[in-house]
Amino acid sequence: MRLEQYLAHCGVSSRRRAQRLIAAGRVTFNGQLASPLDRVNANAINPNILLDGAPIAPIETKQYWLYHKPVGIDCRLLPDLPSSLIHILPAAPRLYPAGRLDKDSRGLLLLTNDGELTHKLMHPDYGHQKVYLVTVDRDFSAEFIEKMANGVSYKDVTTKPCDVEAVSSNQFKITLTQGLNRQIRRMAKALGYSVIDLVRLSMMNCELLDLPEKQMRPLEAAEISLLRHQLKL
């Protein structure tokens, strides 16, 4: 098993972040700086891998949880950041978010220690659906909805066409398959509107439904099975 894949399976991080940890020289393997080409015996009791000088725990049983993130929580797992999600997550099992929500957005987060699943959910090439409920600062027209749906240009980006449905005079649902940074807020701003509330309602088959804010629940077996099937895992 490739080293970054092993680190992801151990719950250290996603595969992409594990690659960055290796490239930054923070991982050692058998007493030497780790290389992206290193391979690990996943069944070894002690593969002698250190992160920042500390041994990593062995591969854990896969865990999948949904969390209703409130506004103000930062999804970056930074111990020195008071608003970081890391201060909310349980000590065990070790979990990290499969995808992020801006600090000023709220709604569904999928928390897991499944690095392979996280990689597929976060990689832009896979185009998985995410649904958001968005409130803007003033009433919009049918032309606004049409422009949002057809794709919006800002800076050097033109967003892909997407499904947009008006819910009220200043609120709409939008289904994205892209994961651009602050995409919805920047799309709205390019059309002259400011987002005042943004809630992620779902990611693929995972739905927020009536999960209370600041609470988390484990995915049911059927939800996990369908999610893994959709991701071809």
Tab-separated table of C-alpha atoms in Angstrom:
chain	number	residue	atom	x	y	z
A	1	MET	CA	0.000	0.000	0.000
A	2	ARG	CA	1.318	3.470	-0.873
A	3	LEU	CA	2.381	5.439	2.178
A	4	GLU	CA	-0.094	8.298	1.703
A	5	GLN	CA	-2.876	5.732	1.311
A	6	TYR	CA	-1.790	4.014	4.524
A	7	LEU	CA	-1.784	7.333	6.403
A	8	ALA	CA	-5.287	8.028	5.131
A	9	HIS	CA	-6.491	4.584	6.228
A	10	CYS	CA	-5.009	5.245	9.681
A	11	GLY	CA	-7.143	8.356	9.953
A	12	VAL	CA	-4.222	10.782	9.927
A	13	SER	CA	-5.654	12.849	7.077
A	14	SER	CA	-6.993	12.629	3.563
A	15	ARG	CA	-4.663	11.181	0.921
A	16	ARG	CA	-4.090	14.606	-0.582
A	17	ARG	CA	-3.052	16.121	2.758
A	18	ALA	CA	-0.927	13.034	3.513
A	19	GLN	CA	0.987	13.713	0.297
A	20	ARG	CA	1.632	17.255	1.511
A	21	LEU	CA	2.805	15.985	4.915
A	22	ILE	CA	5.287	13.664	3.201
A	23	ALA	CA	6.488	16.397	0.837
A	24	ALA	CA	6.995	18.751	3.808
A	25	GLY	CA	9.349	16.244	5.464
A	26	ARG	CA	7.056	15.686	8.443
A	27	VAL	CA	6.848	11.896	7.987
A	28	THR	CA	9.629	9.379	8.624
A	29	PHE	CA	9.579	5.727	7.629
A	30	ASN	CA	12.047	3.238	9.117
A	31	GLY	CA	14.190	6.050	10.477
A	32	GLN	CA	14.442	8.038	7.244
A	33	LEU	CA	12.479	10.860	5.678
A	34	ALA	CA	9.534	9.312	3.887
A	35	SER	CA	9.248	9.361	0.113
A	36	PRO	CA	6.073	9.465	-2.004
A	37	LEU	CA	7.294	6.169	-3.487
A	38	ASP	CA	7.383	4.339	-0.138
A	39	ARG	CA	5.059	1.390	0.276
A	40	VAL	CA	3.793	-0.068	3.567
A	41	ASN	CA	2.619	-3.497	4.653
A	42	ALA	CA	-0.840	-2.627	5.934
A	43	ASN	CA	-0.878	-5.769	8.093
A	44	ALA	CA	2.335	-4.942	9.928
A	45	ILE	CA	1.876	-4.501	13.683
A	46	ASN	CA	4.410	-1.666	13.888
A	47	PRO	CA	5.405	-0.249	10.485
A	48	ASN	CA	7.673	2.330	12.207
A	49	ILE	CA	6.071	5.442	10.726
A	50	LEU	CA	6.355	8.728	12.610
A	51	LEU	CA	4.524	12.008	12.035
A	52	ASP	CA	6.345	14.997	13.517
A	53	GLY	CA	8.399	12.508	15.537
A	54	ALA	CA	5.413	10.727	17.077
A	55	PRO	CA	4.209	7.238	16.101
A	56	ILE	CA	0.869	7.056	14.334
A	57	ALA	CA	-1.880	4.766	15.537
A	58	PRO	CA	-2.678	1.641	13.493
A	59	ILE	CA	-5.509	1.439	11.000
A	60	GLU	CA	-8.862	2.009	12.707
A	61	THR	CA	-12.292	0.648	11.926
A	62	LYS	CA	-13.911	2.959	9.397
A	63	GLN	CA	-16.247	5.544	10.898
A	64	TYR	CA	-18.805	7.765	9.145
A	65	TRP	CA	-20.638	10.575	10.938
A	66	LEU	CA	-22.790	13.534	9.943
A	67	TYR	CA	-22.344	16.834	11.779
A	68	HIS	CA	-24.516	19.950	11.619
A	69	LYS	CA	-21.870	22.655	11.575
A	70	PRO	CA	-22.911	26.060	12.931
A	71	VAL	CA	-21.628	29.404	11.705
A	72	GLY	CA	-18.305	30.276	13.345
A	73	ILE	CA	-16.638	26.856	13.230
A	74	ASP	CA	-13.533	26.669	11.042
A	75	CYS	CA	-13.079	23.326	9.264
A	76	ARG	CA	-9.301	23.569	9.337
A	77	LEU	CA	-7.946	21.165	11.946
A	78	LEU	CA	-5.588	23.588	13.681
A	79	PRO	CA	-5.094	23.045	17.440
A	80	ASP	CA	-3.981	26.656	17.978
A	81	LEU	CA	-7.133	28.056	16.354
A	82	PRO	CA	-9.895	28.493	18.982
A	83	SER	CA	-12.673	28.206	16.387
A	84	SER	CA	-11.231	25.055	14.794
A	85	LEU	CA	-13.389	21.989	14.289
A	86	ILE	CA	-10.656	19.970	15.977
A	87	HIS	CA	-11.852	21.174	19.401
A	88	ILE	CA	-15.306	19.702	18.746
A	89	LEU	CA	-14.321	16.328	17.338
A	90	PRO	CA	-14.094	13.367	19.739
A	91	ALA	CA	-10.659	12.109	20.761
A	92	ALA	CA	-11.656	8.691	19.418
A	93	PRO	CA	-12.426	7.708	16.800
A	94	ARG	CA	-10.202	10.175	14.970
A	95	LEU	CA	-12.331	11.962	12.399
A	96	TYR	CA	-11.788	14.680	9.836
A	97	PRO	CA	-14.155	16.412	7.405
A	98	ALA	CA	-14.649	15.002	3.927
A	99	GLY	CA	-14.961	18.430	2.349
A	100	ARG	CA	-15.228	21.827	3.964
A	101	LEU	CA	-17.751	24.526	4.719
A	102	ASP	CA	-16.713	28.159	5.076
A	103	LYS	CA	-16.540	29.497	8.610
A	104	ASP	CA	-19.532	31.754	7.895
A	105	SER	CA	-21.610	28.911	6.388
A	106	ARG	CA	-23.502	26.155	8.159
A	107	GLY	CA	-25.014	22.767	7.531
A	108	LEU	CA	-23.938	19.247	6.672
A	109	LEU	CA	-20.398	17.978	7.166
A	110	LEU	CA	-19.407	14.359	6.619
A	111	LEU	CA	-16.817	13.295	9.199
A	112	THR	CA	-14.810	10.131	8.639
A	113	ASN	CA	-11.453	8.385	8.947
A	114	ASP	CA	-11.856	6.774	5.518
A	115	GLY	CA	-9.147	8.427	3.459
A	116	GLU	CA	-10.100	6.763	0.178
A	117	LEU	CA	-13.697	7.917	0.473
A	118	THR	CA	-12.565	11.426	1.402
A	119	HIS	CA	-10.274	11.549	-1.623
A	120	LYS	CA	-13.108	10.649	-3.989
A	121	LEU	CA	-15.552	13.074	-2.394
A	122	MET	CA	-13.133	16.010	-2.492
A	123	HIS	CA	-11.447	15.464	-5.854
A	124	PRO	CA	-12.905	17.933	-8.399
A	125	ASP	CA	-12.882	15.388	-11.241
A	126	TYR	CA	-15.647	13.276	-9.683
A	127	GLY	CA	-18.361	15.980	-9.673
A	128	HIS	CA	-20.538	14.765	-6.819
A	129	GLN	CA	-23.756	16.655	-6.083
A	130	LYS	CA	-24.091	18.966	-3.091
A	131	VAL	CA	-27.288	20.915	-2.376
A	132	TYR	CA	-27.383	24.297	-0.610
A	133	LEU	CA	-30.118	26.627	0.605
A	134	VAL	CA	-29.002	30.221	0.074
A	135	THR	CA	-30.447	33.525	1.287
A	136	VAL	CA	-29.288	36.774	-0.313
A	137	ASP	CA	-29.572	40.357	0.891
A	138	ARG	CA	-32.433	41.444	-1.398
A	139	ASP	CA	-35.091	40.150	-3.753
A	140	PHE	CA	-33.887	38.684	-7.033
A	141	SER	CA	-35.447	38.280	-10.455
A	142	ALA	CA	-35.956	35.275	-12.715
A	143	GLU	CA	-32.971	36.561	-14.683
A	144	PHE	CA	-30.759	36.145	-11.602
A	145	ILE	CA	-31.813	32.487	-11.237
A	146	GLU	CA	-31.189	31.891	-14.942
A	147	LYS	CA	-27.716	33.428	-14.784
A	148	MET	CA	-26.781	31.434	-11.690
A	149	ALA	CA	-27.940	28.246	-13.432
A	150	ASN	CA	-26.115	28.922	-16.691
A	151	GLY	CA	-22.750	29.674	-15.056
A	152	VAL	CA	-21.206	32.836	-13.684
A	153	SER	CA	-17.829	34.388	-14.523
A	154	TYR	CA	-15.658	36.008	-11.864
A	155	LYS	CA	-11.907	36.606	-11.805
A	156	ASP	CA	-10.535	33.918	-14.154
A	157	VAL	CA	-13.323	31.386	-13.454
A	158	THR	CA	-16.575	30.503	-15.210
A	159	THR	CA	-18.686	28.117	-13.156
A	160	LYS	CA	-20.338	25.065	-14.648
A	161	PRO	CA	-24.086	25.057	-15.348
A	162	CYS	CA	-26.065	23.873	-12.337
A	163	ASP	CA	-29.602	23.430	-11.053
A	164	VAL	CA	-31.054	26.502	-9.284
A	165	GLU	CA	-34.581	26.791	-7.911
A	166	ALA	CA	-36.177	29.852	-6.325
A	167	VAL	CA	-37.653	29.135	-2.882
A	168	SER	CA	-38.803	32.661	-2.011
A	169	SER	CA	-38.137	36.192	-3.227
A	170	ASN	CA	-34.599	36.192	-1.785
A	171	GLN	CA	-33.879	32.489	-1.173
A	172	PHE	CA	-32.937	29.693	-3.569
A	173	LYS	CA	-31.675	26.112	-3.678
A	174	ILE	CA	-28.600	25.363	-5.747
A	175	THR	CA	-27.059	21.998	-6.645
A	176	LEU	CA	-23.328	22.097	-7.342
A	177	THR	CA	-20.972	19.517	-8.770
A	178	GLN	CA	-17.949	21.806	-8.416
A	179	GLY	CA	-16.057	22.554	-5.238
A	180	LEU	CA	-14.552	25.958	-5.903
A	181	ASN	CA	-13.549	28.088	-2.946
A	182	ARG	CA	-16.522	30.187	-1.709
A	183	GLN	CA	-18.177	29.463	-5.052
A	184	ILE	CA	-21.782	30.376	-4.257
A	185	ARG	CA	-20.842	33.598	-2.482
A	186	ARG	CA	-18.627	34.659	-5.380
A	187	MET	CA	-21.262	33.768	-7.971
A	188	ALA	CA	-23.858	35.871	-6.160
A	189	LYS	CA	-21.427	38.757	-5.662
A	190	ALA	CA	-20.592	38.790	-9.376
A	191	LEU	CA	-24.311	39.339	-10.037
A	192	GLY	CA	-24.602	42.131	-7.461
A	193	TYR	CA	-25.910	40.217	-4.424
A	194	SER	CA	-24.503	39.311	-1.010
A	195	VAL	CA	-25.141	35.963	0.650
A	196	ILE	CA	-26.437	36.410	4.193
A	197	ASP	CA	-27.076	32.726	4.966
A	198	LEU	CA	-25.809	29.536	3.366
A	199	VAL	CA	-26.796	26.042	4.506
A	200	ARG	CA	-25.546	22.789	2.986
A	201	LEU	CA	-28.507	20.422	2.949
A	202	SER	CA	-26.927	17.327	1.428
A	203	MET	CA	-23.880	15.646	-0.079
A	204	MET	CA	-24.857	12.850	-2.457
A	205	ASN	CA	-27.187	10.581	-0.434
A	206	CYS	CA	-26.193	12.106	2.928
A	207	GLU	CA	-28.877	14.560	4.077
A	208	LEU	CA	-29.037	17.044	6.933
A	209	LEU	CA	-32.800	16.591	7.489
A	210	ASP	CA	-33.705	17.291	11.139
A	211	LEU	CA	-30.229	16.827	12.651
A	212	PRO	CA	-29.981	19.646	15.228
A	213	GLU	CA	-27.278	22.268	14.913
A	214	LYS	CA	-24.009	21.351	16.685
A	215	GLN	CA	-25.063	17.688	16.854
A	216	MET	CA	-23.607	14.657	15.070
A	217	ARG	CA	-24.888	11.179	14.296
A	218	PRO	CA	-23.375	8.045	12.771
A	219	LEU	CA	-24.408	7.088	9.271
A	220	GLU	CA	-26.662	4.068	9.129
A	221	ALA	CA	-25.414	0.923	7.408
A	222	ALA	CA	-27.680	1.487	4.396
A	223	GLU	CA	-26.402	5.069	4.017
A	224	ILE	CA	-22.789	3.903	4.117
A	225	SER	CA	-23.454	1.117	1.617
A	226	LEU	CA	-25.147	3.479	-0.848
A	227	LEU	CA	-22.468	6.144	-0.448
A	228	ARG	CA	-19.656	3.674	-1.093
A	229	HIS	CA	-21.560	2.232	-4.050
A	230	GLN	CA	-22.023	5.686	-5.578
A	231	LEU	CA	-18.302	6.370	-5.123
A	232	LYS	CA	-17.412	2.955	-6.599
A	233	LEU	CA	-15.499	1.893	-3.495
